[in-house]
Coordinates of C-alpha atoms in Angstrom, one line a residue:
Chain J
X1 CA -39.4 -4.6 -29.8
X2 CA -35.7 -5.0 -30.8
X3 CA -33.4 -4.2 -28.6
X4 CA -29.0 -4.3 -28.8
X5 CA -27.4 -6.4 -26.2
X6 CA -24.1 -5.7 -25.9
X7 CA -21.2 -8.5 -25.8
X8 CA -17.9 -8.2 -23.8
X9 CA -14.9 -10.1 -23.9
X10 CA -14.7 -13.6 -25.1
X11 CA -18.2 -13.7 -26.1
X12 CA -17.5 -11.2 -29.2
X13 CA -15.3 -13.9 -30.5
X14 CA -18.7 -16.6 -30.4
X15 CA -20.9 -14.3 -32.6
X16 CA -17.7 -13.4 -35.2
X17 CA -16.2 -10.4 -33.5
X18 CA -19.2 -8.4 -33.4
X19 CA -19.9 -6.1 -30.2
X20 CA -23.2 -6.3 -30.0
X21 CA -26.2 -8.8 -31.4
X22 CA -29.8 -7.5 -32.0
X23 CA -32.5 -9.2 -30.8
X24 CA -36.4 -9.4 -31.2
X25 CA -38.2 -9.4 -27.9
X26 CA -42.0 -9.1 -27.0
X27 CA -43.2 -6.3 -24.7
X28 CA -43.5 -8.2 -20.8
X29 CA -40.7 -10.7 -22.2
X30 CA -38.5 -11.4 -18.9
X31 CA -34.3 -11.9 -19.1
X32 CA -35.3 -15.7 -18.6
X33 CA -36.9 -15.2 -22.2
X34 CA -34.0 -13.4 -23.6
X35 CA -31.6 -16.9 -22.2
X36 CA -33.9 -19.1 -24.1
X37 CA -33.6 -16.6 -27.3
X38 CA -30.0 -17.1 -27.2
X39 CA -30.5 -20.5 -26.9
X40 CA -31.9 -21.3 -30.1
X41 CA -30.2 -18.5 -31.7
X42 CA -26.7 -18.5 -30.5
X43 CA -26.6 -21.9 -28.4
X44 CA -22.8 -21.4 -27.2
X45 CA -23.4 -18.5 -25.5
X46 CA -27.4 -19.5 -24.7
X47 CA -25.2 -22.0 -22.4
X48 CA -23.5 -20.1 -21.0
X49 CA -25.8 -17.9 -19.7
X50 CA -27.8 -20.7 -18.4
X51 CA -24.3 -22.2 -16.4
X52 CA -24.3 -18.9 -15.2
X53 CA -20.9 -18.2 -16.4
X54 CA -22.4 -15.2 -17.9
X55 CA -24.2 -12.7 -16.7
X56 CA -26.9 -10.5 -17.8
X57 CA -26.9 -6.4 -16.7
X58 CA -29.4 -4.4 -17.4
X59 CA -28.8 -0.6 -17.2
X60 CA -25.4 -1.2 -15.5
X61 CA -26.9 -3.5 -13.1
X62 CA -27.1 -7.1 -12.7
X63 CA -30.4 -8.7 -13.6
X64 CA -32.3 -12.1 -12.7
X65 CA -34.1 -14.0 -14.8
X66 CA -37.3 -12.8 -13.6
X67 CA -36.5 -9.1 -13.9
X68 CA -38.9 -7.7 -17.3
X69 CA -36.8 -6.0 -20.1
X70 CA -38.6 -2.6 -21.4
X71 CA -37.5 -1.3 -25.3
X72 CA -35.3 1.3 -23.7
X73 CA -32.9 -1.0 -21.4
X74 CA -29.6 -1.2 -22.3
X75 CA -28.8 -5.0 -22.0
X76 CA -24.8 -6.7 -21.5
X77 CA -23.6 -10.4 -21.3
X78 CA -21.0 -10.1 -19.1
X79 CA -18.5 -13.6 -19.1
X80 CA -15.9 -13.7 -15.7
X81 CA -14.2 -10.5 -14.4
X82 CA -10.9 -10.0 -15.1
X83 CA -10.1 -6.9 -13.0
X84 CA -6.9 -6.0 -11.3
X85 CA -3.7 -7.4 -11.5
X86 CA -2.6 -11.1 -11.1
X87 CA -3.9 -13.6 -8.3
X88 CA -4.7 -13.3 -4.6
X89 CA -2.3 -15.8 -4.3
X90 CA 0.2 -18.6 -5.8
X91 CA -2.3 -21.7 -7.2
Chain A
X1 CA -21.5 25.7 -7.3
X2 CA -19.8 23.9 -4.7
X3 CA -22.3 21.0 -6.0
X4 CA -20.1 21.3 -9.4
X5 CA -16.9 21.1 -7.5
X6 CA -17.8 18.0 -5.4
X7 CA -19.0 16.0 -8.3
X8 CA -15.7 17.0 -10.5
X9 CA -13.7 15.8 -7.4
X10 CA -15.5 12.8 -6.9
X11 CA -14.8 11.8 -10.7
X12 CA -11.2 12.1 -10.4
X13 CA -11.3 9.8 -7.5
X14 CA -12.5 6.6 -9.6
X15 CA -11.7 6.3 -12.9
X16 CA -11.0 4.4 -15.8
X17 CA -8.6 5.4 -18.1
X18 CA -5.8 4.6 -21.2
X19 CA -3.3 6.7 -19.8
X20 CA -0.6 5.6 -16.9
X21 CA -0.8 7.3 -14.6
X22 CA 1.8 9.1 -11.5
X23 CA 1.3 7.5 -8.2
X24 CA 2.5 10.8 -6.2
X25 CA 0.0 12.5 -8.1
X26 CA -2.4 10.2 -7.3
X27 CA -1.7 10.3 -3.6
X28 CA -1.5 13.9 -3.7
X29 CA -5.1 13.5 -4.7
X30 CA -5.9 11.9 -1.4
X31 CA -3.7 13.4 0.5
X32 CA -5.3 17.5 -0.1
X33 CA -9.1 15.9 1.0
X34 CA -7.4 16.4 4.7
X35 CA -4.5 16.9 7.1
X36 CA -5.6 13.9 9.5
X37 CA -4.4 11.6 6.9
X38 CA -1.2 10.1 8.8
X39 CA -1.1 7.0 6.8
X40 CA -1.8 6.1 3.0
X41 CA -2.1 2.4 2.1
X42 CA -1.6 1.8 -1.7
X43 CA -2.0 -1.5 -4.3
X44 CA -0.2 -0.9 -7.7
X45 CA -1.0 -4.1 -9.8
X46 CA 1.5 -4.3 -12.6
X47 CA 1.4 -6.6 -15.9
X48 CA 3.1 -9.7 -15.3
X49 CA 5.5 -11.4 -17.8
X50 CA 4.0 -14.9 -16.4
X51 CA 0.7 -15.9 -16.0
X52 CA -0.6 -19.8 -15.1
X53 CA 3.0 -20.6 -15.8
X54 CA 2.6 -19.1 -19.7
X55 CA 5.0 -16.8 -21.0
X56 CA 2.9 -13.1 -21.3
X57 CA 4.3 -10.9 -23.9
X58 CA 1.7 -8.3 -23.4
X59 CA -1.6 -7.6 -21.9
X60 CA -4.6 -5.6 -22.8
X61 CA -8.2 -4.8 -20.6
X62 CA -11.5 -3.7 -22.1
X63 CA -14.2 -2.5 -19.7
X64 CA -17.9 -2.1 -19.9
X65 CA -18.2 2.0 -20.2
X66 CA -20.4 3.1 -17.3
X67 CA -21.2 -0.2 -15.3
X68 CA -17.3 0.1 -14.7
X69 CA -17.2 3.3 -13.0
X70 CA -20.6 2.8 -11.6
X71 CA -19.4 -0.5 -9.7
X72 CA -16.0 1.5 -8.2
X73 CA -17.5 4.5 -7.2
X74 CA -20.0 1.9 -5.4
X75 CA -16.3 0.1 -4.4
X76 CA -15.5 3.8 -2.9
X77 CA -18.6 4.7 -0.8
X78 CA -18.5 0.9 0.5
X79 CA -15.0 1.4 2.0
X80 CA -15.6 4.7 3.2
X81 CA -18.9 4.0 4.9
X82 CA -17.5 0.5 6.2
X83 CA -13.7 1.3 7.6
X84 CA -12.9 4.1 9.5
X85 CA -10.8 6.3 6.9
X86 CA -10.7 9.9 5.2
X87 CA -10.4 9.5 1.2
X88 CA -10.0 6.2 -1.3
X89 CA -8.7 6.5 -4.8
X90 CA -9.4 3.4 -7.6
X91 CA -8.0 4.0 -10.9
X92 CA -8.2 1.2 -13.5
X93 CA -6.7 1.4 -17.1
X94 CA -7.7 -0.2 -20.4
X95 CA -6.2 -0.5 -24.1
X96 CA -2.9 -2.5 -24.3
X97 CA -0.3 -2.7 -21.4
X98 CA 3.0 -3.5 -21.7
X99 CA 4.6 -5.7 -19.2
X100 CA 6.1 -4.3 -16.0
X101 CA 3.7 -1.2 -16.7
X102 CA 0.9 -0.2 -14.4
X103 CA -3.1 -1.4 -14.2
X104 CA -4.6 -0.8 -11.7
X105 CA -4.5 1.5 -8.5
X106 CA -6.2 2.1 -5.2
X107 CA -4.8 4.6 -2.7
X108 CA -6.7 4.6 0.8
X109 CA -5.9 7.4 3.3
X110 CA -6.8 7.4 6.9
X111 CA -5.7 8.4 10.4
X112 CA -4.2 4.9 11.6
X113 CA -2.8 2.5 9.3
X114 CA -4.3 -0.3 10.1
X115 CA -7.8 1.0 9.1
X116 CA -5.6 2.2 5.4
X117 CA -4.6 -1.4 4.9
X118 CA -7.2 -3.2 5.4
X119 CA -9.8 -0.8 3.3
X120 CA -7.1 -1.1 0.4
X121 CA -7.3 -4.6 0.7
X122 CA -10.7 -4.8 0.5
X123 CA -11.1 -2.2 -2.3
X124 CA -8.7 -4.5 -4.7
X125 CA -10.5 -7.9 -3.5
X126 CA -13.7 -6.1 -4.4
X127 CA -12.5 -4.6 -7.2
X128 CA -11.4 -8.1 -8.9
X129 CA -15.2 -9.8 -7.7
X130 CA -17.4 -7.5 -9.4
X131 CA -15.9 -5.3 -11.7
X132 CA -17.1 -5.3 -15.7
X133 CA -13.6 -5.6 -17.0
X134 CA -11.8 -8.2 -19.0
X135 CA -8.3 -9.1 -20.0
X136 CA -6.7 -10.5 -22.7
X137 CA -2.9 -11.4 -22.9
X138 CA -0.7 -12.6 -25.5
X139 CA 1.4 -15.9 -25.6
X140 CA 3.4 -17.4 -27.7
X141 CA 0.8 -19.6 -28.1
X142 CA -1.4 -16.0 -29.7
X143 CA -4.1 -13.7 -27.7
X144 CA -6.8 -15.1 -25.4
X145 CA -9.1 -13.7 -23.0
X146 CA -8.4 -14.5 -19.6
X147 CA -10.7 -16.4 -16.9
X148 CA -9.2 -15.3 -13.4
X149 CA -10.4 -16.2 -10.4
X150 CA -9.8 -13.6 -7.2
Chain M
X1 CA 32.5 -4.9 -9.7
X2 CA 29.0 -6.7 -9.7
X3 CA 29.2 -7.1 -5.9
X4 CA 29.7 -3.3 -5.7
X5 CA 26.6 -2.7 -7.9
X6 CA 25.0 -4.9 -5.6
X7 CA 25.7 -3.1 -2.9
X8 CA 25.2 0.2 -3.8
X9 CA 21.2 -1.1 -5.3
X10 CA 20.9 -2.5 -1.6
X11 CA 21.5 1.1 -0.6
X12 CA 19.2 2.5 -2.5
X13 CA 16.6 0.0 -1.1
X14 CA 17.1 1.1 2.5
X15 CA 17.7 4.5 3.2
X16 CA 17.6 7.3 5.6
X17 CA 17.3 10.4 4.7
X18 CA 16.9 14.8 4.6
X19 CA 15.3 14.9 1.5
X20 CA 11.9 14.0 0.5
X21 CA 11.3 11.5 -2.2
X22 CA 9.1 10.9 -5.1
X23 CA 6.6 7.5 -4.1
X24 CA 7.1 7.0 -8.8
X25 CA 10.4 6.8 -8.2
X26 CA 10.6 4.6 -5.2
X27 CA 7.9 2.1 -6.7
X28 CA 10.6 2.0 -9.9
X29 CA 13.4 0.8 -7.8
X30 CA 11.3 -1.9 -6.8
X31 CA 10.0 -3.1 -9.9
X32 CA 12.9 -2.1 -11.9
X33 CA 14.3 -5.7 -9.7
X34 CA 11.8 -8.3 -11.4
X35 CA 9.5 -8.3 -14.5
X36 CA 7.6 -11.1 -12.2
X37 CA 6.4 -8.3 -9.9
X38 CA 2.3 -8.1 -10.0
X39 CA 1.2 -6.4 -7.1
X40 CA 3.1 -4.1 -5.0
X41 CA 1.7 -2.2 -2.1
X42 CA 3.0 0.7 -0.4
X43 CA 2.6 2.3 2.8
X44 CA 3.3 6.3 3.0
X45 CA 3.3 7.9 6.4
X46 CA 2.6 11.4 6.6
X47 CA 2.5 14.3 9.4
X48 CA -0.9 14.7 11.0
X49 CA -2.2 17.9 12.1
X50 CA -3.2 16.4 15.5
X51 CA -1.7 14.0 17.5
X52 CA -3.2 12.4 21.2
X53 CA -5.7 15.2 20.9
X54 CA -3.3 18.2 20.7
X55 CA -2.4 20.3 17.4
X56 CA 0.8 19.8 15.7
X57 CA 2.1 22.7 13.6
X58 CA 5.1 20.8 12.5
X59 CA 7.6 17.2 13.4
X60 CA 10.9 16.6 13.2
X61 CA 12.3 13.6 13.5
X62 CA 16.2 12.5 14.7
X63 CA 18.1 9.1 14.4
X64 CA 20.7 7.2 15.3
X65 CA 22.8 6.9 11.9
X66 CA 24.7 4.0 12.0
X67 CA 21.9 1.9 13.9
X68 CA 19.1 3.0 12.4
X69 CA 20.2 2.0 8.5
X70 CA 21.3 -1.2 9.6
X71 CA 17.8 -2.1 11.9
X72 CA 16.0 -1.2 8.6
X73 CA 18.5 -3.3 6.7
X74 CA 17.8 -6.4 9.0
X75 CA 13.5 -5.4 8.6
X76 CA 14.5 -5.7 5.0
X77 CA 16.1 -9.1 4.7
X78 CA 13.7 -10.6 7.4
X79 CA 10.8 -9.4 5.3
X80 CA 12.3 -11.0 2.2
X81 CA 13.2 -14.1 4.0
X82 CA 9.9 -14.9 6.0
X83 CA 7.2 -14.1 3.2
X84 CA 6.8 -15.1 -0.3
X85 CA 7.4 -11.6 -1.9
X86 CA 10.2 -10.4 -4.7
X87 CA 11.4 -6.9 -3.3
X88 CA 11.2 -4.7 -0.4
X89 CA 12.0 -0.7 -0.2
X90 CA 12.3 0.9 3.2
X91 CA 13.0 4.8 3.6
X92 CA 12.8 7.3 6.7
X93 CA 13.4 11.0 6.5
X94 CA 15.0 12.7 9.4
X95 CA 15.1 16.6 10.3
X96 CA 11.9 18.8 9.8
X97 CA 9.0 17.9 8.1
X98 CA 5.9 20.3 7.8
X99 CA 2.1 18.9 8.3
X100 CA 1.0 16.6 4.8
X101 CA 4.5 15.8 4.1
X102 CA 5.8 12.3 3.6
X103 CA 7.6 10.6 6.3
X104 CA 8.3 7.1 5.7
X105 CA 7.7 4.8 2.9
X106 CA 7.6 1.2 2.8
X107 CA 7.6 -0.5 -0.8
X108 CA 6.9 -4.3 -1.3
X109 CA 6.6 -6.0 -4.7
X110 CA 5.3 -9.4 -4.8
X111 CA 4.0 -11.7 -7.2
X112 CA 0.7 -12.1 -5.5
X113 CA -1.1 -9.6 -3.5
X114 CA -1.7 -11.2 -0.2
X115 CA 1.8 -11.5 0.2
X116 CA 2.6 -7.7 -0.4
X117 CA 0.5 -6.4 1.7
X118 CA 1.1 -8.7 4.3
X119 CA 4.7 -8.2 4.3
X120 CA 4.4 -4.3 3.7
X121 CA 2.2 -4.0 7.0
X122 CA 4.6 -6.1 9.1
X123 CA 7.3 -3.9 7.8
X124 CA 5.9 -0.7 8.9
X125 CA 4.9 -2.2 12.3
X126 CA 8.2 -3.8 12.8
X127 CA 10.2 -0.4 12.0
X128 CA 8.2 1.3 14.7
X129 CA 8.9 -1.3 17.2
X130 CA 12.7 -1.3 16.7
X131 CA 14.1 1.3 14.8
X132 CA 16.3 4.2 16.9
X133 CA 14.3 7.2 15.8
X134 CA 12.7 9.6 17.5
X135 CA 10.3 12.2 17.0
X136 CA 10.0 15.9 18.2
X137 CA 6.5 17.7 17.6
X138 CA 6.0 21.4 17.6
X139 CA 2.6 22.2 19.3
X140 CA 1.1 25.5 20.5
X141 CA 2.2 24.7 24.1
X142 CA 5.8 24.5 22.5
X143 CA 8.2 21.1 21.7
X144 CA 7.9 17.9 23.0
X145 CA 9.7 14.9 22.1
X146 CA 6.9 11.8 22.2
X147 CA 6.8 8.6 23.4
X148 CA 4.9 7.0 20.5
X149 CA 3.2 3.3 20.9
X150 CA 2.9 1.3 18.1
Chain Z
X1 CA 39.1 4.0 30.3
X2 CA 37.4 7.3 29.1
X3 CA 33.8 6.1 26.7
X4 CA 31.6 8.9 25.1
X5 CA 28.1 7.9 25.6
X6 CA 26.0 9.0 23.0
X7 CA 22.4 10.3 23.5
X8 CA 19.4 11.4 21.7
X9 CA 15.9 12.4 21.9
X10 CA 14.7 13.4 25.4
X11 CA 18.0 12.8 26.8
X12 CA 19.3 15.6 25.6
X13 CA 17.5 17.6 27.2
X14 CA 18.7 16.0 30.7
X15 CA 22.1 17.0 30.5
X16 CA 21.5 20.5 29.2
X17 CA 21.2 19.6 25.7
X18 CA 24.3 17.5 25.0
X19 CA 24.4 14.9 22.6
X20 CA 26.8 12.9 24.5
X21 CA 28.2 12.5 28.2
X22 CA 31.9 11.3 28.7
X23 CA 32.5 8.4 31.6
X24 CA 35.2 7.1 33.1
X25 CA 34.6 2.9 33.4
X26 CA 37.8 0.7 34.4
X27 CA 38.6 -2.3 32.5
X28 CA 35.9 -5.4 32.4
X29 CA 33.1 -3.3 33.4
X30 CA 29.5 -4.8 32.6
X31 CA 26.6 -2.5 31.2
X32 CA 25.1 -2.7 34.9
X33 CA 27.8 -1.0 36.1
X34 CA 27.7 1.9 33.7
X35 CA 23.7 2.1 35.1
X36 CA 25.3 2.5 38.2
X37 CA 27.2 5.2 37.6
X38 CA 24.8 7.1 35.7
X39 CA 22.6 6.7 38.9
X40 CA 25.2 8.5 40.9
X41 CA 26.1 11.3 38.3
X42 CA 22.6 12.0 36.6
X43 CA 19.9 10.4 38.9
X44 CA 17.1 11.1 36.4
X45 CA 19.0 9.3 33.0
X46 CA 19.5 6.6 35.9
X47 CA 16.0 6.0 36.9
X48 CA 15.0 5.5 33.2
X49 CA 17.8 2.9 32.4
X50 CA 16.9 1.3 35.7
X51 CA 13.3 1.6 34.9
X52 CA 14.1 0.2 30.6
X53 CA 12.4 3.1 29.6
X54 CA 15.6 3.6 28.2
X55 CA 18.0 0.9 26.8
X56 CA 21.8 1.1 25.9
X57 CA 23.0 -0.3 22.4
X58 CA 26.5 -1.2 22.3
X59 CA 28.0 -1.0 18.3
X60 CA 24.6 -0.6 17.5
X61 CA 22.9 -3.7 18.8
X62 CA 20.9 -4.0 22.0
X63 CA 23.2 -4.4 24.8
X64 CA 22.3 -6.6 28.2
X65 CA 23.3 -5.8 31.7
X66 CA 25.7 -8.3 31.6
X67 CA 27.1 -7.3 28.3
X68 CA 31.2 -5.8 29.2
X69 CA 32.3 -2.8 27.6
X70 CA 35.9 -2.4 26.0
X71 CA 37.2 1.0 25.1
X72 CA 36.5 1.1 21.4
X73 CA 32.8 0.4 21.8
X74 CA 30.0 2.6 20.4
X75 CA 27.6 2.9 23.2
X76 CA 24.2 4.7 23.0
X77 CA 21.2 5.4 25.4
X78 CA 18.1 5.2 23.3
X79 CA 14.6 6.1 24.8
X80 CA 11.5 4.6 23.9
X81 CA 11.2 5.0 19.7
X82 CA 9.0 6.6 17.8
X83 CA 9.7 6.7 14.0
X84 CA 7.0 5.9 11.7
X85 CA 3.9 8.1 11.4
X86 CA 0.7 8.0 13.9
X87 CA -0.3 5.0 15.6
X88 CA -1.6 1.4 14.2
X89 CA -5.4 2.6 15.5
X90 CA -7.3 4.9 17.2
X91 CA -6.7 5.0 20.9

């Protein structure tokens, strides 16, 4: 099955400005899959996914690497929130 | 049909939008859900000229359409299930932002002020954790997107 | 003749008045004094429909000009002196003011969040705690002035 | 000396709704003694001074009993305050 994941932020600049990357998956194929697909595809961003700086949603909500991807999931990388205004406080 | 109402009500409680926005009109959004509210707590984040001690000449947020307003309207029924108030507000904008202008808004009413405060403070907190959206600003030194830390 | 622009912004920043106010306008004072500004947070009070269990048709409140600008004056510079925040508005109306109408406004603009909602809450508590105004509420058993605790 | 003492809120309503009472204090006479003489001329404003439920500001600071009042002071009775809106919680 192939299936769009969608990029935000900073990771749009790792695959040359593009929004989104298709990928080939295989039907029971688990998010840990899709992490080692990105590693050997698009190894900057494969790492970090596995550092956990980037997290993967799945329909609008965050997913685990166990959790099984089905053809009609929509699927994000999502790098660090930047929400909001400024800091809590002075670093 | 009240159903309809509820739901058109709800949505302009939590949004995310281009425009600015008007605080009063905001608040005046919180303020008609009931006449108990004696005290509104409100966080206006504005766009900074300084950031990690860089010069900022302008700001811009993009946001993941649907997760964003999914995770504040979660934000919303959190607060108002958890504190002991009447009506919240979030409001977050996106596109470019120039600097002094507005970002981000939460208006919290409530009976007692204390309960406003600290709902609003935990709305923006919240907000910051585990909301899909990202910023970019631009130095002299060009554009980059910005890690920040709560 | 920059001391007596000085001055007259200062009196714009604390004020007592009749008229009610737009919270836009207010929040523009306040970040009209620093392009550093990235949080401010703003408490409005407003008349309740109820107050210690009895109905309240309408408030009105009285004050003791002279003292009462100059105790929100000294609110102001304490708050500016004691926490790490850029600019602090404090207004009070007087005379009648019907139910879901603004009452007082307390404006603090900060570079950090912590510190301007920390400030704006010790504001609000300190002007109820010190300020000489009083409040007269109209209830179906007629008017009472009340003793309010903080 | 002749002082106008000025009063507000509930007061008012003591001394059939006047905003100020005029006293007659002689020369180096301390706040207590102007509680004094309000106990003698209106018992129930004198009771609340007595009691601080009520507190006299002299040119609009907080005065003490000890404090002495000259002729061109601004002095005020203020009962307990109450600006603001609602209370800081539920009670």
């Amino acid at each position: 099955m192939t299936l769009h994941v969608k990029l935000f932020g900073m990771l749009k600049s790792l695959v040359g400005d593009q929004t989104d990357v298709t990928v080939a998956l295989t039907d029971g194929n688990q998010v840990r899959d899709l992490i080692v697909l990105f590693q050997a595809q698009y190894p900057k961003i494969g790492e970090l996914l596995l550092n956990k700086k980037v997290i993967v949603s799945i329909n609008h909500e965050i997913a685990h690497p166990e959790t099984t991807i089905s053809s009609t999931d929509e699927i994000a990388f999502l790098p660090p929130f930047a929400g909001g205004s400024g800091q809590l406080r002075s670093t | 049909m009240s159903m309809v109402n509820v739901d058109i009500e709800a949505s302009m409680l939590v949004r995310v939008q281009r425009e600015n926005f008007s605080v009063d009109a905001e608040i005046d959004r919180v303020r008609a859900q009931s006449k108990r509210i004696g005290g509104i707590a409100t966080f206006l984040g504005t766009a900074r000229d300084r950031s990690k001690g860089r010069d900022v000449s302008g700001i811009s947020f993009e946001h993941y359409e649907g997760m964003a307003q999914k995770t504040l309207r979660e934000i919303r029924e959190r607060a108002l299930k958890d504190f002991d108030i009447i009506e919240v507000l979030i409001l977050h904008r996106y596109g470019e932002i120039d600097i002094g202008e507005n970002i981000v808004l939460i208006v919290v009413g409530a009976e007692h002020r204390a309960d406003a405060f600290q709902a609003c403070r935990w709305c923006i907190d919240e907000l910051k954790q585990i909301t899909p959206i990202w910023k970019r600003e631009q130095t002299p030194q060009g554009e980059e997107w910005v890690e920040e830390h709560p």
